[in-house]
Tab-separated table of C-alpha atoms and ligand atoms in Angstrom:
chain	number	residue	atom	x	y	z
A	22	MET	CA	0.000	0.000	0.000
A	23	THR	CA	2.879	2.395	0.488
A	24	SER	CA	4.003	2.122	-3.120
A	25	GLU	CA	4.278	5.872	-3.499
A	26	THR	CA	5.139	6.791	0.040
A	27	SER	CA	7.558	9.681	0.172
A	28	THR	CA	10.345	9.783	2.710
A	29	THR	CA	10.957	13.512	2.548
A	30	THR	CA	8.740	16.065	4.212
A	31	SER	CA	8.380	19.746	3.519
A	32	ALA	CA	7.123	22.161	6.135
A	33	THR	CA	4.288	23.631	4.087
A	34	ALA	CA	1.776	22.512	1.485
A	35	ASN	CA	-1.180	23.921	-0.386
A	36	LEU	CA	-4.692	23.932	0.941
A	37	GLY	CA	-6.450	25.239	-2.135
A	38	ARG	CA	-5.092	28.705	-2.818
A	39	PHE	CA	-3.471	28.964	0.624
A	40	THR	CA	-0.075	27.656	1.658
A	41	VAL	CA	-0.126	26.417	5.241
A	42	ASN	CA	2.167	24.631	7.651
A	43	ARG	CA	1.615	20.915	7.304
A	44	ILE	CA	1.115	20.572	11.036
A	45	GLY	CA	-2.034	22.433	11.984
A	46	TYR	CA	-4.474	21.985	14.831
A	47	GLY	CA	-7.907	20.360	15.227
A	48	ALA	CA	-10.039	22.175	17.787
A	49	MET	CA	-12.631	19.472	18.468
A	50	GLN	CA	-11.009	18.320	21.715
A	51	LEU	CA	-11.561	21.780	23.239
A	52	ALA	CA	-15.259	21.144	23.948
A	53	GLY	CA	-16.466	19.155	26.970
A	54	PRO	CA	-16.395	15.344	27.162
A	55	ASN	CA	-17.620	13.692	23.943
A	56	VAL	CA	-17.407	17.074	22.221
A	57	PHE	CA	-20.599	18.010	24.052
A	58	GLY	CA	-20.997	21.101	26.192
A	59	PRO	CA	-18.329	23.499	27.405
A	60	PRO	CA	-14.902	22.414	28.653
A	61	ALA	CA	-14.227	22.291	32.384
A	62	ASP	CA	-11.510	24.927	31.918
A	63	PRO	CA	-12.282	27.381	29.101
A	64	GLU	CA	-9.182	29.446	29.928
A	65	ASN	CA	-7.013	26.398	29.251
A	66	ALA	CA	-8.790	25.892	25.917
A	67	LYS	CA	-8.063	29.490	24.910
A	68	ALA	CA	-4.450	29.159	26.080
A	69	VAL	CA	-4.040	26.090	23.860
A	70	LEU	CA	-5.387	28.020	20.862
A	71	ARG	CA	-3.102	30.999	21.503
A	72	HIS	CA	-0.123	28.729	22.027
A	73	ALA	CA	-0.871	26.964	18.731
A	74	VAL	CA	-0.895	30.222	16.787
A	75	ASP	CA	2.144	31.586	18.639
A	76	SER	CA	3.959	28.367	17.690
A	77	GLY	CA	3.247	28.823	13.987
A	78	VAL	CA	-0.038	26.982	13.464
A	79	ASP	CA	-1.835	28.668	10.566
A	80	HIS	CA	-4.546	26.069	9.893
A	81	ILE	CA	-7.207	25.335	12.511
A	82	ASP	CA	-10.075	22.913	11.975
A	83	THR	CA	-13.377	23.551	13.724
A	84	ALA	CA	-17.178	23.193	13.453
A	85	GLN	CA	-20.234	24.873	14.873
A	86	ILE	CA	-21.373	21.440	16.089
A	87	TYR	CA	-18.353	21.083	18.376
A	88	GLY	CA	-20.081	21.717	21.666
A	89	PRO	CA	-22.304	22.592	19.804
A	90	ASP	CA	-21.803	26.372	19.750
A	91	VAL	CA	-18.764	26.099	22.035
A	92	VAL	CA	-15.552	25.663	20.058
A	93	ASN	CA	-16.140	28.413	17.499
A	94	ASP	CA	-16.835	30.813	20.369
A	95	LEU	CA	-13.584	29.784	22.083
A	96	ILE	CA	-11.674	30.364	18.841
A	97	ARG	CA	-13.175	33.834	18.421
A	98	GLU	CA	-12.572	34.767	22.049
A	99	ALA	CA	-8.972	33.516	21.980
A	100	LEU	CA	-7.844	34.656	18.558
A	101	HIS	CA	-10.028	37.411	17.086
A	102	PRO	CA	-8.874	39.614	15.393
A	103	TYR	CA	-7.235	36.747	13.563
A	104	PRO	CA	-3.601	36.968	12.540
A	105	GLU	CA	-2.857	37.440	8.852
A	106	GLY	CA	-2.585	34.086	7.114
A	107	LEU	CA	-4.564	32.004	9.625
A	108	VAL	CA	-6.848	29.587	7.746
A	109	LEU	CA	-9.958	28.537	9.662
A	110	ALA	CA	-11.613	25.446	8.204
A	111	THR	CA	-15.127	24.611	9.338
A	112	LYS	CA	-17.702	22.050	8.329
A	113	VAL	CA	-21.419	21.914	7.643
A	114	GLY	CA	-23.932	19.156	7.049
A	115	GLY	CA	-24.411	17.841	10.578
A	116	ALA	CA	-26.266	18.540	13.813
A	117	ARG	CA	-26.294	17.238	17.400
A	118	ASP	CA	-29.346	16.005	19.243
A	119	GLU	CA	-30.058	16.815	22.883
A	120	ARG	CA	-27.856	13.896	24.003
A	121	GLY	CA	-24.946	14.784	21.751
A	122	ALA	CA	-25.495	12.222	18.958
A	123	TRP	CA	-24.153	13.297	15.552
A	124	LEU	CA	-26.909	13.542	12.968
A	125	PRO	CA	-27.112	14.510	9.315
A	126	ALA	CA	-28.516	17.991	8.638
A	127	GLY	CA	-27.476	18.620	5.091
A	128	ASP	CA	-30.406	19.957	3.119
A	129	PRO	CA	-29.310	22.954	1.073
A	130	ALA	CA	-31.320	25.219	3.412
A	131	ASP	CA	-29.546	23.679	6.448
A	132	LEU	CA	-26.177	24.247	4.831
A	133	LYS	CA	-26.961	27.896	4.192
A	134	ARG	CA	-28.115	28.393	7.772
A	135	GLN	CA	-25.002	26.661	9.138
A	136	VAL	CA	-22.730	28.831	7.008
A	137	GLU	CA	-24.426	31.915	8.470
A	138	GLU	CA	-23.971	30.522	12.010
A	139	ASN	CA	-20.268	29.933	11.393
A	140	LEU	CA	-19.839	33.428	9.941
A	141	ARG	CA	-21.447	34.891	13.050
A	142	SER	CA	-19.668	32.803	15.674
A	143	LEU	CA	-16.226	33.079	14.101
A	144	GLN	CA	-16.923	36.750	13.358
A	145	VAL	CA	-15.646	36.731	9.796
A	146	GLU	CA	-17.131	38.059	6.568
A	147	ARG	CA	-16.054	35.021	4.593
A	148	LEU	CA	-15.241	31.462	5.691
A	149	ASP	CA	-11.844	30.297	4.408
A	150	LEU	CA	-12.786	26.655	3.895
A	151	VAL	CA	-16.094	24.885	4.409
A	152	ASN	CA	-16.066	21.102	4.342
A	153	LEU	CA	-19.302	19.390	3.456
A	154	ARG	CA	-19.648	16.716	6.135
A	155	ARG	CA	-21.415	13.674	4.645
A	156	PHE	CA	-23.053	10.949	6.729
A	157	GLU	CA	-23.136	8.150	4.180
A	158	ARG	CA	-20.594	6.197	6.218
A	159	ASP	CA	-21.980	6.845	9.712
A	160	HIS	CA	-25.640	6.402	8.767
A	161	PRO	CA	-25.827	4.435	5.501
A	162	ASP	CA	-29.487	3.695	6.324
A	163	VAL	CA	-30.504	7.376	6.388
A	164	ALA	CA	-31.273	9.082	3.079
A	165	GLU	CA	-29.097	12.145	2.516
A	166	PRO	CA	-29.741	14.960	0.084
A	167	ALA	CA	-28.063	14.478	-3.291
A	168	LEU	CA	-24.395	15.356	-3.018
A	169	GLU	CA	-24.607	17.401	-6.217
A	170	ASP	CA	-27.368	19.572	-4.687
A	171	GLN	CA	-25.345	20.113	-1.515
A	172	LEU	CA	-22.239	21.093	-3.454
A	173	ALA	CA	-24.305	23.414	-5.649
A	174	ALA	CA	-25.660	25.128	-2.505
A	175	LEU	CA	-22.135	25.649	-1.176
A	176	ASN	CA	-20.906	26.900	-4.528
A	177	GLU	CA	-23.748	29.432	-4.547
A	178	LEU	CA	-22.542	30.670	-1.173
A	179	ARG	CA	-19.036	30.837	-2.585
A	180	ASP	CA	-20.322	32.930	-5.496
A	181	GLU	CA	-22.005	35.221	-2.959
A	182	GLY	CA	-18.620	35.699	-1.240
A	183	LYS	CA	-19.531	33.901	2.004
A	184	ILE	CA	-17.132	31.029	1.426
A	185	ASP	CA	-13.668	31.109	-0.073
A	186	MET	CA	-13.158	27.395	-0.731
A	187	ILE	CA	-15.108	24.166	-0.355
A	188	GLY	CA	-13.979	20.700	0.676
A	189	ILE	CA	-15.536	17.296	1.327
A	190	SER	CA	-15.553	15.168	4.468
A	191	ASN	CA	-16.565	11.563	5.257
A	192	ALA	CA	-17.339	10.698	1.656
A	193	GLY	CA	-16.420	7.517	-0.185
A	194	LEU	CA	-14.470	7.373	-3.406
A	195	ALA	CA	-17.408	8.186	-5.696
A	196	GLY	CA	-18.484	11.118	-3.548
A	197	VAL	CA	-14.967	12.486	-3.400
A	198	ARG	CA	-14.746	12.331	-7.196
A	199	THR	CA	-18.014	14.269	-7.455
A	200	ALA	CA	-16.791	16.848	-4.969
A	201	ILE	CA	-13.491	17.340	-6.776
A	202	ALA	CA	-15.386	17.892	-10.016
A	203	ALA	CA	-17.410	20.582	-8.180
A	204	GLY	CA	-14.247	22.352	-7.041
A	205	ALA	CA	-13.377	20.784	-3.662
A	206	VAL	CA	-9.816	21.705	-2.672
A	207	GLY	CA	-9.367	18.995	-0.071
A	208	VAL	CA	-10.710	15.852	1.552
A	209	GLN	CA	-11.143	15.401	5.296
A	210	ASN	CA	-11.650	11.723	6.122
A	211	ALA	CA	-10.502	9.456	8.928
A	212	PHE	CA	-7.031	8.144	8.185
A	213	SER	CA	-4.081	7.090	10.291
A	214	ILE	CA	-1.454	4.432	10.642
A	215	LEU	CA	-4.154	2.440	12.452
A	216	ASP	CA	-6.870	3.045	9.866
A	217	ARG	CA	-5.696	3.022	6.262
A	218	ALA	CA	-9.026	2.115	4.683
A	219	ASP	CA	-9.010	5.314	2.626
A	220	ASP	CA	-5.675	4.684	0.952
A	221	ASP	CA	-7.434	4.851	-2.426
A	222	ILE	CA	-8.800	8.303	-1.577
A	223	VAL	CA	-5.343	9.525	-0.602
A	224	GLU	CA	-4.163	8.351	-4.019
A	225	LEU	CA	-7.081	10.134	-5.698
A	226	CYS	CA	-6.035	13.343	-3.942
A	227	ARG	CA	-2.504	12.804	-5.183
A	228	GLU	CA	-3.777	12.398	-8.770
A	229	HIS	CA	-5.612	15.705	-8.464
A	230	GLY	CA	-2.900	17.454	-6.463
A	231	ILE	CA	-5.278	18.390	-3.646
A	232	ALA	CA	-4.921	18.236	0.135
A	233	PHE	CA	-5.856	15.256	2.259
A	234	VAL	CA	-6.548	16.310	5.853
A	235	PRO	CA	-6.875	13.193	8.016
A	236	PHE	CA	-9.135	13.335	11.024
A	237	PHE	CA	-8.456	10.886	13.860
A	238	PRO	CA	-4.750	11.073	12.897
A	239	LEU	CA	-3.881	9.305	16.141
A	240	GLY	CA	-6.605	6.757	15.628
A	241	SER	CA	-9.253	8.676	17.619
A	242	ALA	CA	-9.952	9.231	21.273
A	243	PHE	CA	-13.304	7.470	20.791
A	244	GLY	CA	-14.031	3.753	20.888
A	245	GLY	CA	-10.765	2.188	21.957
A	246	GLY	CA	-8.296	4.997	22.393
A	247	GLY	CA	-5.955	5.471	19.443
A	248	PRO	CA	-3.058	7.046	21.404
A	249	ASN	CA	-3.066	4.148	23.901
A	250	ARG	CA	-3.146	1.609	21.115
A	251	LEU	CA	-0.234	3.340	19.395
A	252	ALA	CA	1.751	3.404	22.635
A	253	ALA	CA	1.289	-0.378	22.958
A	254	ASP	CA	2.388	-1.210	19.409
A	255	GLU	CA	5.812	-2.849	19.179
A	256	HIS	CA	6.508	-1.603	15.632
A	257	VAL	CA	5.595	1.995	16.438
A	258	ASN	CA	7.733	1.826	19.572
A	259	ALA	CA	10.728	0.402	17.719
A	260	VAL	CA	10.649	3.299	15.255
A	261	GLY	CA	10.057	5.724	18.114
A	262	ARG	CA	13.179	4.517	19.948
A	263	LYS	CA	15.255	5.018	16.819
A	264	HIS	CA	14.079	8.631	16.404
A	265	ASP	CA	13.745	9.462	20.096
A	266	ALA	CA	10.068	10.076	19.419
A	267	THR	CA	6.818	9.179	21.171
A	268	ALA	CA	4.334	6.744	19.632
A	269	SER	CA	1.995	9.617	18.721
A	270	GLN	CA	4.851	11.433	17.003
A	271	VAL	CA	5.684	8.346	14.954
A	272	ALA	CA	2.038	8.061	13.867
A	273	LEU	CA	1.988	11.704	12.764
A	274	ALA	CA	5.368	11.413	11.009
A	275	TRP	CA	3.997	8.410	9.117
A	276	LEU	CA	1.134	10.568	7.832
A	277	LEU	CA	3.515	13.323	6.738
A	278	ALA	CA	5.550	10.740	4.831
A	279	ARG	CA	2.476	9.187	3.217
A	280	TYR	CA	1.639	12.101	0.884
A	281	GLU	CA	3.204	15.510	0.436
A	282	ARG	CA	-0.154	17.294	0.589
A	283	MET	CA	-1.236	15.509	3.787
A	284	LEU	CA	-2.083	18.312	6.245
A	285	LEU	CA	-2.307	17.347	9.899
A	286	ILE	CA	-4.878	18.625	12.377
A	287	PRO	CA	-4.196	16.565	15.513
A	288	GLY	CA	-6.584	17.455	18.309
A	289	THR	CA	-5.566	18.054	21.885
A	290	ALA	CA	-6.582	20.088	24.900
A	291	SER	CA	-3.060	19.840	26.298
A	292	ILE	CA	-0.254	22.300	25.623
A	293	ALA	CA	2.325	19.553	26.260
A	294	HIS	CA	0.702	17.314	23.625
A	295	LEU	CA	0.383	20.254	21.254
A	296	ASP	CA	4.134	20.929	21.534
A	297	GLU	CA	4.815	17.239	21.007
A	298	ASN	CA	2.671	17.204	17.875
A	299	LEU	CA	4.227	20.372	16.457
A	300	ALA	CA	7.712	18.901	16.910
A	301	VAL	CA	6.941	16.067	14.492
A	302	GLY	CA	8.282	18.058	11.550
A	303	ARG	CA	11.809	17.213	12.725
A	304	ILE	CA	11.251	13.472	12.178
A	305	THR	CA	11.992	12.024	8.759
A	306	LEU	CA	11.165	8.362	8.419
A	307	ASP	CA	13.345	6.257	6.141
A	308	ALA	CA	12.383	3.264	3.989
A	309	GLU	CA	13.284	0.825	6.766
A	310	ASP	CA	10.995	2.685	9.218
A	311	LEU	CA	8.136	2.701	6.728
A	312	ALA	CA	8.523	-1.009	6.036
A	313	ARG	CA	8.397	-1.674	9.771
A	314	LEU	CA	5.329	0.531	10.178
A	315	ASP	CA	3.551	-1.389	7.427
A	316	GLU	CA	3.351	-4.163	10.037
A	317	VAL	CA	1.132	-2.127	12.390
A	318	GLU	CA	-2.162	-3.915	12.851
A	319	PRO	CA	-5.121	-1.918	11.496
A	320	PHE	CA	-7.811	-0.829	13.906
A	321	THR	CA	-11.072	0.937	13.125
A	322	PRO	CA	-12.569	2.690	16.155
A	323	ALA	CA	-16.240	2.305	16.955
A	324	ALA	CA	-18.177	5.395	15.844
B	9	NAP	N1	-14.708	15.731	9.587
B	9	NAP	C1	-15.044	15.000	10.632
B	9	NAP	O1	-16.050	14.307	10.617
B	9	NAP	C2	-14.163	14.993	11.846
B	9	NAP	C3	-14.342	13.984	12.816
B	9	NAP	C4	-13.500	13.986	13.912
B	9	NAP	C5	-12.526	14.948	14.058
B	9	NAP	N2	-12.387	15.933	13.102
B	9	NAP	C6	-11.310	16.943	13.226
B	9	NAP	O2	-10.072	16.260	13.251
B	9	NAP	C7	-9.301	16.696	14.375
B	9	NAP	C8	-8.404	15.564	14.823
B	9	NAP	O3	-9.176	14.478	15.307
B	9	NAP	P1	-9.220	14.085	16.857
B	9	NAP	O4	-8.815	15.242	17.665
B	9	NAP	O5	-10.504	13.473	17.198
B	9	NAP	O6	-8.371	12.802	16.879
B	9	NAP	P2	-6.903	12.411	17.177
B	9	NAP	O7	-6.028	13.600	16.933
B	9	NAP	O8	-6.647	11.135	16.465
B	9	NAP	O9	-6.945	12.090	18.715
B	9	NAP	C9	-7.183	13.009	19.687
B	9	NAP	C10	-6.866	12.322	21.002
B	9	NAP	O10	-5.457	12.136	21.072
B	9	NAP	C11	-4.958	12.749	22.261
B	9	NAP	N3	-3.653	13.309	21.890
B	9	NAP	C12	-3.377	14.347	21.061
B	9	NAP	N4	-2.053	14.533	20.948
B	9	NAP	C13	-1.464	13.583	21.720
B	9	NAP	C14	-0.126	13.252	22.027
B	9	NAP	N5	0.893	13.943	21.505
B	9	NAP	N6	0.094	12.195	22.861
B	9	NAP	C15	-0.915	11.484	23.392
B	9	NAP	N7	-2.215	11.757	23.142
B	9	NAP	C16	-2.490	12.793	22.319
B	9	NAP	C17	-5.972	13.769	22.681
B	9	NAP	O11	-6.034	13.873	24.081
B	9	NAP	P3	-5.422	15.141	24.859
B	9	NAP	O12	-6.424	16.240	24.740
B	9	NAP	O13	-5.243	14.623	26.222
B	9	NAP	O14	-4.114	15.481	24.208
B	9	NAP	C18	-7.278	13.124	22.175
B	9	NAP	O15	-7.752	12.201	23.150
B	9	NAP	C19	-10.351	17.098	15.396
B	9	NAP	O16	-9.807	17.947	16.377
B	9	NAP	C20	-11.379	17.764	14.502
B	9	NAP	O17	-10.999	19.108	14.267
B	9	NAP	C21	-13.180	15.955	11.998
C-alpha cells in the first residue's frame, strides 16, 4: 500500500489557494467530554489556541457542532482579530441532538443556515474553507440529500462571497470524485497508521494534487483509544526509539511521509501534547521505518 510513500517532508503545502504549515491543529477536543458542552476549563482551551498560533499553526479545523456552539466561540474569544494568514476550516452538514449524537442535517437550506452561524460565531465576513460533512458512512441507512445539490448550494454561497473554498468530508471514493469535479480543494476523512481504509482516496487526492486532511490522525480518542493503542504497538515503539520520538509522534510522522499534501490537524486540549505534535516536523522516516510501520495492525474505532 505504500508504493508511493515519500520519505521527505516539507514544512508547508497547499490547501487550495493557501499555503499552510503541514502541522495544523484540530479544535474538536476543546469542547467538553464527547465534544458536548463546554470544557471544564475554558481558559485552558483558549491558552491552547493561543499557544498553537504563537507556535506557527496557521490552519485550525473547527465546526459549529463542536459543543455545539462552544468551540467556534472559544476560537473567536482567543484569537479574534485573527492573525494574517490564519486559515480557519469549518464544516457543515451535521447537527447534534439533545444527548450529543451526531446527525445529518445537510439539506441545502440547512447548509446555508449553518454557514451563516459559522460566519457569526467566528466573526468573519467570509469562511476560508467549508467542508461538506457527509453521513453516508456513519448512517448508511438514512437518506441524505443528493451530493450534487449540496455542493451546488455551497458553490452558490461561494459565489455570494460567504465562502472562499469548499472541501468534502466523510465521503467515499465516488463522492470524493463528485466533490473534486465541483471544485473541492481537499478531503477530510478518517485516516491514520491504524486506519488506512481510505488509501485509495489519498491516491485520488494525489492524482488531483489536492490536500488530504486526516481526522483521527492518532486513531481517535473514541471507541478504543488510538493514542493508547499506538503506545502499545511494538513496531511503532521500535521506530520511536530510533528517532527518540513518542508513539503519537511516529504516527503523525507516518502521515507526513504518506503524501506531500497531507495536512495534519491533531486534536488536543493539552499544551504539552500540542508541543509534542508540532515537533513532528523534525522526524523524517526512512524506507526501513516505513517497512516496519507497514506491520502495524489496522484498527477501526467504533463510531
Ligand atoms: N470531519 C469530521 O467528521 C471529523 C471527525 C472527527 C474529528 N475531526 C477533526 O479532526 C481533528 C483531529 O481528530 P481528533 O482530535 O478526534 O483525533 P486524534 O487527533 O486522532 O486524537 C485526539 C486524542 O489524542 C490525544 N492526543 C493528542 N495529541 C497527543 C499526544 N501527543 N500524545 C498522546 N495523546 C495525544 C488527545 O487527548 P489530549 O487532549 O489529552 O491530548 C485526544 O484524546 C479534530 O480535532 C477535529 O478538528 C473531523
